[in-house]
Amino acid sequence: SELIRGFLLSGMPCPSSCPPGLLALMAPGLALMATFSLPSQAGDRRALPVEKPPSVKGRTLILLDVNTKSPVRIISENFLSLQLDPSIIHDGWLDFLRLEQLVFRANAQSYLFAQSMVAVTKHLVKLGLLKPDSCAALKLGVGVLGLAISLFSFPFAVDIVRSDIALDKQKGCKIAQHPDIMLELQREKAAQMHLVLLKEQFSNTYSNLTLTARSLDKLYNFADCSGLHLIFALNALRRNPNNSWNSSNALSLLKYSASKKYNISWELGNEPNNYRTLIGRSVNGSQLGKDYIQLRSLLQLIRTYSRANLYGPNIGRPRKNVIALLEGFMKVAGSTVNAVTWQHYYIDGRVAKVTDFLKTRLLDTLSDQIRKIQKVVNTYTPGKKIWLEGVGATSAGGMNNLSDSYAAGFLWLNTLGLLASQGIDVVVRHSFLDHGHNHLVDQNFNPLPDYWLSLLYKRLIGPKVLAIHVAGLQRKPRPDRVIRDKLRIYAHCTSYHNHNYVRGSITLYIINLHRSRKKIKLAGTLRDKIVHQYLLQPYGKDGLHSKSVQLNGQPLAMVDDGTLPELKPRPLRAGRTLVIPPLTMSFYVVKNVNALACRYR
């Protein structure tokens, strides 16, 4: 199961109306999220060699080895998950989720992120994109917006994780067909609504959204047809005079869902640290914990959900006041939730610049947040799973030609590496499709750079994280110019779901933020092994701003609405030095290492 987050829609499969194309994309992404784990940066902390003056060329050789005996971390098979933005309800895209293009793209991500769309399952399995035992998840999150389902009104989040239903038993999923004119009208409507939503964000005033029972049915159908599991965040803003949670609305929703036999997991609210802005009064951690205990009691009263998973509290960036809220929550309800959740967005999307994505200090802000969250969680519930349940390059919807460009991939790939190496179990990417510019697929259903990056990650990266060891040889070292921070290397066991590589193989992924190429010589257990290179670079004249990418020199694009291109590696001869071009991201599968840590699942 993987999570795709948008509305707080984590790992949510496409409804029966989802286009097969999109489903394929989401599904692979989901599978990718679930089957790959990032290499650890926590291995050897020795400084890397220093960079040479411009007059000295090619004199820095980095020696790289990996500890193949045992993993330093094992993350969830659903590690990489996606989110659907709640704006799809507001701007009308909800009714188009069953489009063939969307269904297929979601399905493709399902293998990457997990297995999602079922409508195109046979085709995808034939392509080798999906496996019957793959997992995917999609999260639908509405954030702080007010929503209503038929009788109920609530802000909500929805997560979808792959269900255990066998693919061949999933019935009744139909792919929608809409005339081109309807799609054009929908795009115009969505563009107008985008301006409305931006205005609401900037003014910090939000209008309610109405989610009818039929809308909930569409969302669940999308999840079920995609083989995903839905996680739904109930409205926590309905409060009694004593500031306790008013659960009457939630109870109506739970009863309706149970009557339909919907298999759903649950959350309560979103970013509780912002409630004062929304309803004029805050909720402290202790009260929030009591609210979660109340929700757990409600779930236990309903037979369908007596054993349902519960996640939270989905706090924002862990500043001092937010940490205090989390501590209060963990004291009261730490044992009540199945995983502790929080969110992180790197940059204010209204002021971001392309150079921001190259700053190592920005990339490292997440590491400090992880430590803060882990310290609190391990104090009260040692060993409790932690999820980053909402992450994106920029807030406020992002910026066109920036947060949806090649440059944003540096943040995304480094995020995956840091989280995996520090033991975060699941990450939910915001988002698959939405009104802003943080998404993986644009409104013409074209995959964006982070989509292809996520797809490769799903295909190549397994859940076992390995420690790396780095050393360097150079002349005239200059200690003031250490290159470690700008050359980031992670290692995992290669995904077990990728049958192109035998068990025991290792996958490296490397981020080169330098404006010069770097050379890496594989040493130790990796020496003299055949390597497959997957080098991602921007395609076209826009450079880092490009919305298109090339793999090993070949541009990546859908062959048609239902067919992904073949992701061909470039074989490198045994013992060859890896040459990493400047400002690039790449994956290297080291074949036939027979690593003890990677032989068994």
Coordinates of N, CA and C in Angstrom, one line a residue, residues 134-249:
S134 N 2.0 -6.0 -5.8 CA 2.5 -4.6 -5.5 C 1.5 -3.9 -4.7
C135 N 2.0 -2.8 -4.0 CA 1.1 -2.1 -3.2 C 1.2 -0.6 -3.6
A136 N 0.1 0.1 -3.3 CA 0.1 1.5 -3.5 C -0.8 2.2 -2.6
A137 N -0.6 3.5 -2.4 CA -1.6 4.2 -1.6 C -1.7 5.6 -2.1
L138 N -2.9 6.2 -1.9 CA -3.1 7.5 -2.3 C -3.8 8.3 -1.2
K139 N -3.3 9.4 -0.9 CA -3.9 10.2 0.2 C -4.6 11.4 -0.4
L140 N -5.9 11.6 0.1 CA -6.6 12.7 -0.4 C -6.8 13.6 0.8
G141 N -6.3 14.8 0.8 CA -6.3 15.7 1.9 C -6.9 17.0 1.5
V142 N -7.9 17.5 2.3 CA -8.5 18.7 2.1 C -7.9 19.8 2.9
G143 N -6.9 19.5 3.7 CA -6.3 20.5 4.5 C -7.3 21.2 5.4
V144 N -7.3 22.5 5.4 CA -8.1 23.2 6.3 C -9.5 23.6 5.7
L145 N -9.8 23.2 4.5 CA -11.0 23.6 3.9 C -12.2 22.9 4.5
G146 N -13.3 23.5 4.5 CA -14.5 22.9 5.0 C -15.2 22.1 3.9
L147 N -15.6 20.9 4.2 CA -16.2 20.0 3.2 C -17.5 19.4 3.8
A148 N -18.4 19.0 3.0 CA -19.6 18.3 3.5 C -19.9 17.1 2.7
I149 N -20.2 16.0 3.3 CA -20.7 14.8 2.6 C -22.1 14.7 3.0
S150 N -23.0 15.0 2.0 CA -24.4 14.8 2.3 C -24.8 15.5 3.5
L151 N -25.0 14.7 4.6 CA -25.5 15.3 5.9 C -24.4 16.0 6.6
F152 N -23.2 15.7 6.3 CA -22.1 16.2 7.1 C -21.3 17.2 6.5
S153 N -20.7 18.1 7.3 CA -19.8 19.2 6.8 C -18.5 19.1 7.6
F154 N -17.4 18.9 6.8 CA -16.1 18.8 7.5 C -15.0 19.0 6.6
P155 N -13.8 19.5 7.1 CA -12.6 19.5 6.4 C -12.1 18.0 6.5
F156 N -11.5 17.5 5.5 CA -11.1 16.1 5.6 C -9.8 15.9 4.8
A157 N -9.3 14.7 5.1 CA -8.2 14.2 4.3 C -8.5 12.8 4.0
V158 N -8.0 12.3 2.9 CA -8.3 10.9 2.5 C -7.0 10.3 2.1
D159 N -6.7 9.1 2.6 CA -5.6 8.4 2.2 C -6.0 7.1 1.6
I160 N -5.4 6.6 0.6 CA -5.7 5.4 0.0 C -4.5 4.5 -0.1
V161 N -4.6 3.3 0.5 CA -3.5 2.4 0.5 C -4.0 1.1 -0.2
R162 N -3.2 0.5 -1.0 CA -3.6 -0.7 -1.7 C -4.4 -1.7 -0.9
S163 N -5.6 -2.1 -1.3 CA -6.3 -3.1 -0.6 C -5.8 -4.5 -0.9
D164 N -6.2 -5.5 -0.1 CA -5.7 -6.8 -0.3 C -6.5 -7.6 -1.3
I165 N -7.5 -7.0 -1.9 CA -8.3 -7.7 -2.9 C -7.5 -8.1 -4.1
A166 N -7.6 -9.3 -4.5 CA -6.9 -9.7 -5.7 C -7.3 -9.0 -6.9
L167 N -6.4 -8.7 -7.8 CA -6.7 -7.8 -9.0 C -7.8 -8.5 -9.8
D168 N -7.7 -9.8 -9.9 CA -8.7 -10.5 -10.8 C -10.1 -10.5 -10.2
K169 N -10.2 -10.1 -9.0 CA -11.5 -10.1 -8.3 C -12.2 -8.7 -8.3
Q170 N -11.4 -7.7 -8.8 CA -12.0 -6.4 -8.8 C -12.9 -6.2 -10.0
K171 N -14.1 -5.9 -9.7 CA -15.1 -5.8 -10.8 C -15.8 -4.4 -10.9
G172 N -16.4 -4.2 -12.0 CA -17.3 -3.0 -12.1 C -16.5 -1.7 -12.3
C173 N -15.3 -1.7 -12.7 CA -14.5 -0.5 -12.9 C -14.6 -0.1 -14.4
K174 N -15.2 1.1 -14.7 CA -15.3 1.5 -16.1 C -14.5 2.7 -16.3
I175 N -13.9 2.8 -17.5 CA -13.1 4.0 -17.8 C -14.0 5.0 -18.5
A176 N -14.0 6.2 -18.1 CA -14.8 7.3 -18.6 C -14.3 7.8 -19.9
Q177 N -15.2 8.2 -20.7 CA -14.8 8.9 -22.0 C -15.5 10.2 -22.0
H178 N -14.7 11.3 -22.2 CA -15.3 12.7 -22.3 C -14.8 13.3 -23.5
P179 N -15.7 14.0 -24.3 CA -15.3 14.7 -25.5 C -14.2 15.7 -25.2
D180 N -13.4 16.0 -26.2 CA -12.3 17.0 -26.0 C -12.9 18.4 -25.5
I181 N -14.0 18.7 -26.0 CA -14.6 20.0 -25.7 C -14.9 20.1 -24.2
M182 N -15.3 19.0 -23.6 CA -15.6 19.0 -22.1 C -14.3 19.1 -21.3
L183 N -13.2 18.5 -21.8 CA -11.9 18.7 -21.2 C -11.4 20.1 -21.2
E184 N -11.6 20.7 -22.4 CA -11.2 22.1 -22.5 C -12.0 23.0 -21.6
L185 N -13.3 22.8 -21.5 CA -14.1 23.6 -20.6 C -13.7 23.4 -19.2
Q186 N -13.4 22.1 -18.8 CA -12.9 21.8 -17.5 C -11.6 22.5 -17.1
R187 N -10.7 22.6 -18.1 CA -9.4 23.2 -17.9 C -9.6 24.7 -17.6
E188 N -10.5 25.3 -18.4 CA -10.8 26.7 -18.2 C -11.4 27.0 -16.8
K189 N -12.4 26.1 -16.4 CA -13.0 26.2 -15.1 C -11.9 26.1 -14.0
A190 N -11.0 25.1 -14.2 CA -10.0 24.9 -13.2 C -9.0 26.1 -13.1
A191 N -8.7 26.7 -14.2 CA -7.8 27.9 -14.2 C -8.5 29.0 -13.4
Q192 N -9.8 29.2 -13.6 CA -10.5 30.3 -12.9 C -10.5 30.0 -11.4
M193 N -10.8 28.7 -11.1 CA -10.9 28.3 -9.7 C -9.5 28.4 -9.0
H194 N -8.4 28.2 -9.8 CA -7.1 28.4 -9.3 C -6.9 29.8 -8.7
L195 N -7.3 30.8 -9.4 CA -7.2 32.2 -9.0 C -8.0 32.4 -7.7
V196 N -9.2 31.8 -7.6 CA -10.0 31.9 -6.4 C -9.3 31.3 -5.2
L197 N -8.7 30.1 -5.4 CA -8.0 29.4 -4.3 C -6.8 30.2 -3.9
L198 N -6.1 30.7 -4.8 CA -4.9 31.6 -4.4 C -5.3 32.8 -3.6
K199 N -6.4 33.4 -4.0 CA -6.9 34.5 -3.2 C -7.2 34.1 -1.8
E200 N -7.8 32.9 -1.7 CA -8.2 32.4 -0.3 C -6.9 32.2 0.5
Q201 N -5.9 31.6 -0.2 CA -4.7 31.3 0.6 C -4.0 32.6 1.1
F202 N -4.0 33.6 0.2 CA -3.3 34.8 0.6 C -4.0 35.6 1.6
S203 N -5.4 35.5 1.6 CA -6.2 36.3 2.6 C -6.5 35.4 3.8
N204 N -6.1 34.1 3.8 CA -6.3 33.2 4.9 C -7.8 33.1 5.3
T205 N -8.6 33.2 4.3 CA -10.1 33.0 4.5 C -10.5 31.9 3.5
Y206 N -11.2 30.9 4.0 CA -11.5 29.8 3.1 C -13.1 29.5 3.1
S207 N -13.5 29.2 1.9 CA -14.9 28.9 1.7 C -15.1 27.4 1.9
N208 N -16.3 27.0 2.3 CA -16.6 25.6 2.5 C -16.7 24.9 1.2
L209 N -16.3 23.6 1.2 CA -16.6 22.8 0.0 C -17.7 21.8 0.5
T210 N -18.5 21.4 -0.5 CA -19.5 20.4 -0.2 C -19.2 19.1 -0.9
L211 N -19.0 18.1 -0.1 CA -18.7 16.7 -0.6 C -19.9 15.9 -0.4
T212 N -20.6 15.6 -1.4 CA -21.9 14.8 -1.3 C -21.6 13.3 -1.1
A213 N -22.6 12.6 -0.7 CA -22.4 11.1 -0.6 C -21.9 10.6 -1.9
R214 N -22.5 11.1 -3.0 CA -22.1 10.6 -4.3 C -20.6 10.9 -4.6
S215 N -20.1 12.1 -4.1 CA -18.7 12.4 -4.3 C -17.8 11.4 -3.5
L216 N -18.3 11.1 -2.3 CA -17.5 10.1 -1.5 C -17.5 8.7 -2.2
D217 N -18.6 8.4 -2.8 CA -18.7 7.1 -3.6 C -17.7 7.1 -4.7
K218 N -17.5 8.3 -5.4 CA -16.6 8.4 -6.5 C -15.2 8.2 -6.0
L219 N -14.9 8.9 -4.9 CA -13.5 8.8 -4.3 C -13.2 7.3 -3.9
Y220 N -14.1 6.7 -3.3 CA -13.9 5.3 -2.8 C -13.8 4.4 -4.0
N221 N -14.6 4.6 -5.0 CA -14.6 3.8 -6.2 C -13.2 3.9 -6.9
F222 N -12.7 5.1 -6.9 CA -11.4 5.4 -7.5 C -10.4 4.6 -6.8
A223 N -10.4 4.6 -5.4 CA -9.5 3.9 -4.6 C -9.6 2.4 -4.8
D224 N -10.8 1.9 -4.8 CA -11.1 0.5 -4.9 C -10.7 -0.1 -6.2
C225 N -11.0 0.6 -7.3 CA -10.7 0.2 -8.6 C -9.2 0.2 -8.9
S226 N -8.5 1.0 -8.1 CA -7.1 1.1 -8.3 C -6.3 0.1 -7.3
G227 N -7.1 -0.6 -6.5 CA -6.5 -1.5 -5.6 C -5.8 -0.8 -4.5
L228 N -6.3 0.4 -4.1 CA -5.7 1.2 -3.0 C -6.6 1.3 -1.8
H229 N -6.0 1.7 -0.7 CA -6.8 1.8 0.5 C -6.9 3.3 0.9
L230 N -8.1 3.7 1.3 CA -8.4 5.0 1.5 C -8.2 5.4 3.0
I231 N -7.6 6.5 3.2 CA -7.4 7.1 4.6 C -8.1 8.5 4.6
F232 N -9.1 8.6 5.4 CA -9.9 9.8 5.4 C -9.8 10.6 6.7
A233 N -9.5 11.9 6.6 CA -9.4 12.7 7.8 C -10.7 13.4 8.1
L234 N -11.3 13.2 9.2 CA -12.5 13.8 9.6 C -12.3 15.2 10.0
N235 N -13.4 16.0 10.0 CA -13.4 17.4 10.4 C -13.2 17.5 11.9
A236 N -12.1 18.2 12.3 CA -11.8 18.4 13.8 C -12.2 19.8 14.2
L237 N -12.7 20.6 13.3 CA -13.0 22.0 13.6 C -14.4 22.2 14.3
R238 N -15.2 21.1 14.2 CA -16.5 21.2 14.9 C -16.3 21.0 16.4
R239 N -16.5 22.0 17.2 CA -16.1 22.0 18.6 C -17.4 22.3 19.5
N240 N -17.4 21.6 20.6 CA -18.4 21.9 21.6 C -18.0 23.2 22.4
P241 N -19.0 23.7 23.2 CA -18.7 24.9 24.0 C -17.4 24.8 24.9
N242 N -17.2 23.6 25.4 CA -16.0 23.3 26.2 C -14.8 23.0 25.4
N243 N -14.8 23.2 24.1 CA -13.7 23.0 23.2 C -13.4 21.6 22.9
S244 N -14.2 20.6 23.4 CA -14.0 19.2 23.0 C -14.6 19.0 21.6
W245 N -14.2 18.0 21.0 CA -14.6 17.7 19.6 C -16.0 17.3 19.5
N246 N -16.8 17.9 18.6 CA -18.2 17.5 18.4 C -18.2 16.4 17.3
S247 N -18.4 15.2 17.7 CA -18.3 14.0 16.8 C -19.6 13.6 16.1
S248 N -20.7 14.4 16.2 CA -21.9 13.9 15.7 C -21.8 13.8 14.1
N249 N -21.2 14.8 13.5 CA -21.0 14.8 12.1 C -20.2 13.6 11.6

